[in-house]
PDB file of C-alpha atoms in Angstrom:
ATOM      1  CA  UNK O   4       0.000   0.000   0.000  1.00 71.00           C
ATOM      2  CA  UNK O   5       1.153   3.278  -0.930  1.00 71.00           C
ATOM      3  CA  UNK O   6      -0.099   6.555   0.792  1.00 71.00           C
ATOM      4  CA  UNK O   7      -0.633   8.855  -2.112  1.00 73.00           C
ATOM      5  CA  UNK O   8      -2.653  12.053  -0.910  1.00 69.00           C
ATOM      6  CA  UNK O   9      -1.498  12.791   1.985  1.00 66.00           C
ATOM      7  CA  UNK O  10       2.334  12.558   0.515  1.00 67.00           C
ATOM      8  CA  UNK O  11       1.034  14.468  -3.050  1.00 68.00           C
ATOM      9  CA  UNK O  12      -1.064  17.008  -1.194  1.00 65.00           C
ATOM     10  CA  UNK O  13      -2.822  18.752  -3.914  1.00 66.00           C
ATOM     11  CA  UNK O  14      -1.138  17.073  -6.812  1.00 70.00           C
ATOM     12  CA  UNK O  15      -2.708  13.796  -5.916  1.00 73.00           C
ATOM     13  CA  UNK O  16      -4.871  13.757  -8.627  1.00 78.00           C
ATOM     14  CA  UNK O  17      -7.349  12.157  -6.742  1.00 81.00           C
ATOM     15  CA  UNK O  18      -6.284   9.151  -5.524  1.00 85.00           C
ATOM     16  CA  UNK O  19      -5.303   8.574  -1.697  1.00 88.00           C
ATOM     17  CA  UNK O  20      -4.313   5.539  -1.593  1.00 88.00           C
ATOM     18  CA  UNK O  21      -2.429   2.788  -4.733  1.00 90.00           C
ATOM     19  CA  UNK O  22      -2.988  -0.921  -3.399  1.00 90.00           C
ATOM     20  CA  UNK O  23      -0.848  -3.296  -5.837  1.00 89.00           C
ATOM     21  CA  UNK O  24       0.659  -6.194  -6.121  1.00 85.00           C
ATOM     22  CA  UNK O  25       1.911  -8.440  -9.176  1.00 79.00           C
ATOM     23  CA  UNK O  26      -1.735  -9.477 -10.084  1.00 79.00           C
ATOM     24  CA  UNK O  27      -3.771  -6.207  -8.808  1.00 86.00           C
ATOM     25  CA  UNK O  28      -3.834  -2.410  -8.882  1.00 94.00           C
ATOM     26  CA  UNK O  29      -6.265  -0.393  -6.792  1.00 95.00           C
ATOM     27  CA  UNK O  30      -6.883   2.954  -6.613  1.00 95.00           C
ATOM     28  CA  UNK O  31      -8.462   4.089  -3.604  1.00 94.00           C
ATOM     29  CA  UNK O  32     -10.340   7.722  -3.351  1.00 93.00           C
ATOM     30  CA  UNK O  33     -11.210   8.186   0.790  1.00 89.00           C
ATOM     31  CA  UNK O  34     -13.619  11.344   2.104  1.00 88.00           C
ATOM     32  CA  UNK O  35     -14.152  12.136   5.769  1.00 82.00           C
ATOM     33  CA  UNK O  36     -16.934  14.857   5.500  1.00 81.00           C
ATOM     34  CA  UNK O  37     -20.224  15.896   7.090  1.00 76.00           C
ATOM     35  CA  UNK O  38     -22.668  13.644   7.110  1.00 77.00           C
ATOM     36  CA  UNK O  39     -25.104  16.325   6.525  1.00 81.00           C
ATOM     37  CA  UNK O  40     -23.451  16.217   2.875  1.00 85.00           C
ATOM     38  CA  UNK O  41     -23.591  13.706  -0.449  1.00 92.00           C
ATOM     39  CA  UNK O  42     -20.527  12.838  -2.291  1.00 94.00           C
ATOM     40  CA  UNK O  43     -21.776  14.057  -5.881  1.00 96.00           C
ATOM     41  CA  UNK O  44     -21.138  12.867  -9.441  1.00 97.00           C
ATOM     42  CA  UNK O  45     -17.872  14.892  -9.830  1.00 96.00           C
ATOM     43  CA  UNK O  46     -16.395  13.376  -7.820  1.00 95.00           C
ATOM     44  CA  UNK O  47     -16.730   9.743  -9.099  1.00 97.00           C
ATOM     45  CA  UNK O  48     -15.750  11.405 -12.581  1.00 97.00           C
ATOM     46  CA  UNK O  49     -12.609  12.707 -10.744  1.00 95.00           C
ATOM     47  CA  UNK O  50     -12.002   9.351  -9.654  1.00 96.00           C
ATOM     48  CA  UNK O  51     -12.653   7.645 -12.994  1.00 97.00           C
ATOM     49  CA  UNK O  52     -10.302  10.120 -14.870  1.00 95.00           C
ATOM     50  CA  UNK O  53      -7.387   9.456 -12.361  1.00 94.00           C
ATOM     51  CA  UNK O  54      -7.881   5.734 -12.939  1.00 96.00           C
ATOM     52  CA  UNK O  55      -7.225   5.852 -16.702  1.00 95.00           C
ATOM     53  CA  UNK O  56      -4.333   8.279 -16.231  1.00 93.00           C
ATOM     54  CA  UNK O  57      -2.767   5.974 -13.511  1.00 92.00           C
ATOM     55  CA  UNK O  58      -3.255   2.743 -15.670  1.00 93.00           C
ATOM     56  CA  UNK O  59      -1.411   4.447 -18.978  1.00 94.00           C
ATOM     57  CA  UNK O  60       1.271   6.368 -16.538  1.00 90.00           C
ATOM     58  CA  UNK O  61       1.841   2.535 -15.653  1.00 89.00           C
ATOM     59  CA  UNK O  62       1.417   0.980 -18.915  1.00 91.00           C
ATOM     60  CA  UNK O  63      -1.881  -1.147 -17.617  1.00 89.00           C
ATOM     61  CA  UNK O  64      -5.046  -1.286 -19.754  1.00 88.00           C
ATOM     62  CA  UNK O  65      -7.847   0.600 -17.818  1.00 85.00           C
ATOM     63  CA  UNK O  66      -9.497  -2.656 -16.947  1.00 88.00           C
ATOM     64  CA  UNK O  67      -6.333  -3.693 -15.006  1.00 90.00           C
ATOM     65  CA  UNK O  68      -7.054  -1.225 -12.640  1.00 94.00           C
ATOM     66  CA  UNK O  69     -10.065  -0.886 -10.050  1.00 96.00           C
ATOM     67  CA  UNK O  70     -11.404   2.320  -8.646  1.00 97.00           C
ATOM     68  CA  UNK O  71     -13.343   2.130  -5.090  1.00 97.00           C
ATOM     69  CA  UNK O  72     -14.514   5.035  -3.658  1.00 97.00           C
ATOM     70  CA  UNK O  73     -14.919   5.353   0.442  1.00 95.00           C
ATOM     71  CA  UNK O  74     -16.675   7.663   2.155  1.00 93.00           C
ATOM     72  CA  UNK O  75     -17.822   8.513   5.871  1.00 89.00           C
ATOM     73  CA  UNK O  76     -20.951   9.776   4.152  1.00 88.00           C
ATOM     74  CA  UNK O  77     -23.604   9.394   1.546  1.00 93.00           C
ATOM     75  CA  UNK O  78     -23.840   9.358  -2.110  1.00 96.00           C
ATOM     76  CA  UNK O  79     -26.267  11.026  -4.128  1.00 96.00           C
ATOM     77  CA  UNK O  80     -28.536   8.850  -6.678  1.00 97.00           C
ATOM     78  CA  UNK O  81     -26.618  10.564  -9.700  1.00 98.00           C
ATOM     79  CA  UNK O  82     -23.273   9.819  -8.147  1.00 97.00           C
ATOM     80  CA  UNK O  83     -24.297   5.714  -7.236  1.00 98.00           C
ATOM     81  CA  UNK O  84     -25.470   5.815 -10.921  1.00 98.00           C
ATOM     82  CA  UNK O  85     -22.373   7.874 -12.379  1.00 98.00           C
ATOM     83  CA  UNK O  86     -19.991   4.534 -10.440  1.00 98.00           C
ATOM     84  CA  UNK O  87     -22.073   1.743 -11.873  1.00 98.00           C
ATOM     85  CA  UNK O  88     -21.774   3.000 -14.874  1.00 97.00           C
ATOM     86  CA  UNK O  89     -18.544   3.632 -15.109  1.00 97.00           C
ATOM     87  CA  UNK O  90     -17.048   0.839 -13.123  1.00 96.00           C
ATOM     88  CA  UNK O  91     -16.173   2.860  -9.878  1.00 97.00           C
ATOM     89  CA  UNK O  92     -16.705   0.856  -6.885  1.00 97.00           C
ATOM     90  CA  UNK O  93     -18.768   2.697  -3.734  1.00 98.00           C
ATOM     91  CA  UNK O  94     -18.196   1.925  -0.088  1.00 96.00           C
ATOM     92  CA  UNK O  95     -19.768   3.676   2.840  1.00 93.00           C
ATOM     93  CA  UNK O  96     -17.953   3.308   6.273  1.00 90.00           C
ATOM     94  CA  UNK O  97     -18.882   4.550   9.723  1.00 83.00           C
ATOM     95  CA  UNK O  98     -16.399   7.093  11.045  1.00 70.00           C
ATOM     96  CA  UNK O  99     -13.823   5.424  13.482  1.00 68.00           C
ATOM     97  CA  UNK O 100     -12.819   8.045  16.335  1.00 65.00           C
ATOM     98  CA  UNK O 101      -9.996   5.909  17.686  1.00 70.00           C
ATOM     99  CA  UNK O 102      -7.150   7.224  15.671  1.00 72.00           C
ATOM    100  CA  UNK O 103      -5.800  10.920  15.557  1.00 80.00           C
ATOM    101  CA  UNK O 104      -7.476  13.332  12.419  1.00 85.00           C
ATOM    102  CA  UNK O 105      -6.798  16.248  14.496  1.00 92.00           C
ATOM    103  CA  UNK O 106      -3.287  18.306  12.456  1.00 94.00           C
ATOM    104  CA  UNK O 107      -1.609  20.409  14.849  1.00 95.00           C
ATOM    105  CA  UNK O 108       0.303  22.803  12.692  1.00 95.00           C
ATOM    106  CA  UNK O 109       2.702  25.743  13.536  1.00 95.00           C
ATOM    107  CA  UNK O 110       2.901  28.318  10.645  1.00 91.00           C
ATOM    108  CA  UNK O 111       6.527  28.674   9.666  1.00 88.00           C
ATOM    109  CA  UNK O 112       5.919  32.393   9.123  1.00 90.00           C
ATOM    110  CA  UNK O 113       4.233  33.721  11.998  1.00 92.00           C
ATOM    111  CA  UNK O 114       4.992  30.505  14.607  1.00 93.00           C
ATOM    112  CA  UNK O 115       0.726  30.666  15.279  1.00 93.00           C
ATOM    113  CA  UNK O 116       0.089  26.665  16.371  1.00 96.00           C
ATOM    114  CA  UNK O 117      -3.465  26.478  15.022  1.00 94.00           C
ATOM    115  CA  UNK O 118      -5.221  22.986  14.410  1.00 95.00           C
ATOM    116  CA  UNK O 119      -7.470  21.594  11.323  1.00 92.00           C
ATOM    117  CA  UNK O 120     -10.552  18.839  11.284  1.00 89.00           C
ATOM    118  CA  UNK O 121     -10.660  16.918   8.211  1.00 83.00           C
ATOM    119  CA  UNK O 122     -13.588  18.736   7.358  1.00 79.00           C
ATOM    120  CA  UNK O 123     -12.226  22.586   7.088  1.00 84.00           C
ATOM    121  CA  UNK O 124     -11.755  23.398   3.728  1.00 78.00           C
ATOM    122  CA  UNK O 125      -7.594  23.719   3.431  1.00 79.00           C
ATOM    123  CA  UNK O 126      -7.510  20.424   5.530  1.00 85.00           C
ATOM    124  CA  UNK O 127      -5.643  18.580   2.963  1.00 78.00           C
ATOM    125  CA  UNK O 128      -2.853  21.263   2.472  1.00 82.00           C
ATOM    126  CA  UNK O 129      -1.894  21.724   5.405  1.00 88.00           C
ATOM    127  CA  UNK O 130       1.319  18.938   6.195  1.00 86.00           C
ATOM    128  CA  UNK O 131       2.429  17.901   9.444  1.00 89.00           C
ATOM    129  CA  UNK O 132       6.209  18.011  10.485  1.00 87.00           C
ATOM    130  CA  UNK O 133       6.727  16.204  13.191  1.00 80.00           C
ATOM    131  CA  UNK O 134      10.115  17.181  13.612  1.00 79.00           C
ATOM    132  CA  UNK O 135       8.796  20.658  14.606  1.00 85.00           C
ATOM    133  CA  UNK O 136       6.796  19.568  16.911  1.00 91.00           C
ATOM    134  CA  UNK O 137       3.630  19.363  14.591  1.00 94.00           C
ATOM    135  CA  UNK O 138       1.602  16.452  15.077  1.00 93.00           C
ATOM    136  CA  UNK O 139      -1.920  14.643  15.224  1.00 92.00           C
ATOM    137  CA  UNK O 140      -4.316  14.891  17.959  1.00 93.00           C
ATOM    138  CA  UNK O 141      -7.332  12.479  18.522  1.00 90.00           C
ATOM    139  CA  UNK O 142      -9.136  14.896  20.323  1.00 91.00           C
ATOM    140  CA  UNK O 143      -9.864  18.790  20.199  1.00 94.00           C
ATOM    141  CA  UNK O 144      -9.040  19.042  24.045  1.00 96.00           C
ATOM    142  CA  UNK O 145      -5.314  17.017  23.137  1.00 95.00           C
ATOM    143  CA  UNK O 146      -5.231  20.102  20.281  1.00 96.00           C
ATOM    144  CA  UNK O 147      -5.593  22.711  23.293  1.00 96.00           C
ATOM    145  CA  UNK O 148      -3.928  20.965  25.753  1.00 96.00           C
ATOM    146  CA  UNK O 149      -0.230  21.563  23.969  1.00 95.00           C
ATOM    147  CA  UNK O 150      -1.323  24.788  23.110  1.00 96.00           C
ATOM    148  CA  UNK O 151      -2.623  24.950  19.843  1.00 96.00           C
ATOM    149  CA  UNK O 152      -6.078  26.640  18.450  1.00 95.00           C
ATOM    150  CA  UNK O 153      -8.693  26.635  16.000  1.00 92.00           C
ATOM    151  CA  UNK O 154      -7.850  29.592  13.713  1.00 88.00           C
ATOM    152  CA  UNK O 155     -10.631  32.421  13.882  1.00 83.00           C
ATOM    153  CA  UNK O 156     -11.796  32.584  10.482  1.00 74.00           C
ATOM    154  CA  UNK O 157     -12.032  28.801   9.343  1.00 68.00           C
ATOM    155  CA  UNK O 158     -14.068  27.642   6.136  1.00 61.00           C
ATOM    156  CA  UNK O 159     -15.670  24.153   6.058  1.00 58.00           C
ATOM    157  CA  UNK O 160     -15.869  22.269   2.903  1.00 55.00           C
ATOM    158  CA  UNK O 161     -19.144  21.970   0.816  1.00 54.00           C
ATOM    159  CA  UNK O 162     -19.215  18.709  -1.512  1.00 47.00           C
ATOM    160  CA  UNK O 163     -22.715  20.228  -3.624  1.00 43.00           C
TER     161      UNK O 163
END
């Protein structure tokens, strides 16, 4: 298993995690959002379009490689229809609270120590250095307790 989005950032084209072994390539597309939100069609066409550009960048037909999509949340009826379709595989999980999600980051230009939820909109950008003394917290009070804080103006994602 290679971890692909949180290493690419940005530039992972939308694919967070490559599965593979000699017989089998997966790509794996993972969202942690509200539940009061539906993953939408575009982003199953993301997903489908980053499967045929990951099967030619490693010379596999497109049928050698499988596309599953997980989310924390619901699909909408276009989006479950967009995946059969086109071949992309949908899984819904329940949220699992037992493993840190919280980043702790400390801005290298003004030193601020602010943490992130996986649902605030520049979530994925931000990258955690643990060598200066950056890390991830399970909890909100774990954030605050080593002195970090939500940032004041903070933008949650919308997946319409």
């Amino acid at each position: 298993m290679q971890y692909h989005g949180i290493v690419k950032s940005l530039e992972d084209i939308g694919i967070d995690l490559i599965c593979k072994n000699e017989h089998r390539h997966v790509i794996i597309q993972a969202k942690c959002w509200s539940d009061k939100v539906k993953i939408r069609e575009k982003y199953i066409f993301q997903l489908y379009g980053a499967k045929k550009y990951y099967a030619k960048s490693i010379g596999k037909e497109e049928n050698e490689v499988e596309a599953i999509f997980v989310a924390t949340n619901t699909y909408s009826d276009k989006a479950k229809k967009v995946a059969e379709d086109l071949g992309v595989t949908l899984q819904t999980i329940k949220l699992k609270k037992d493993y840190p999600q919280i980043k702790c980051n400390i801005s290298k230009r003004t030193k601020k120590r602010l943490y992130f939820l996986p649902f605030d909109l520049h979530y994925d950008t931000i990258k955690i250095e643990k060598r200066s003394g950056e890390f991830f917290a399970k909890t909100v009070l774990e954030a605050e307790t080593q002195g970090f804080r939500r940032p004041k103006k903070i933008k949650q994602r919308d997946a319409a």
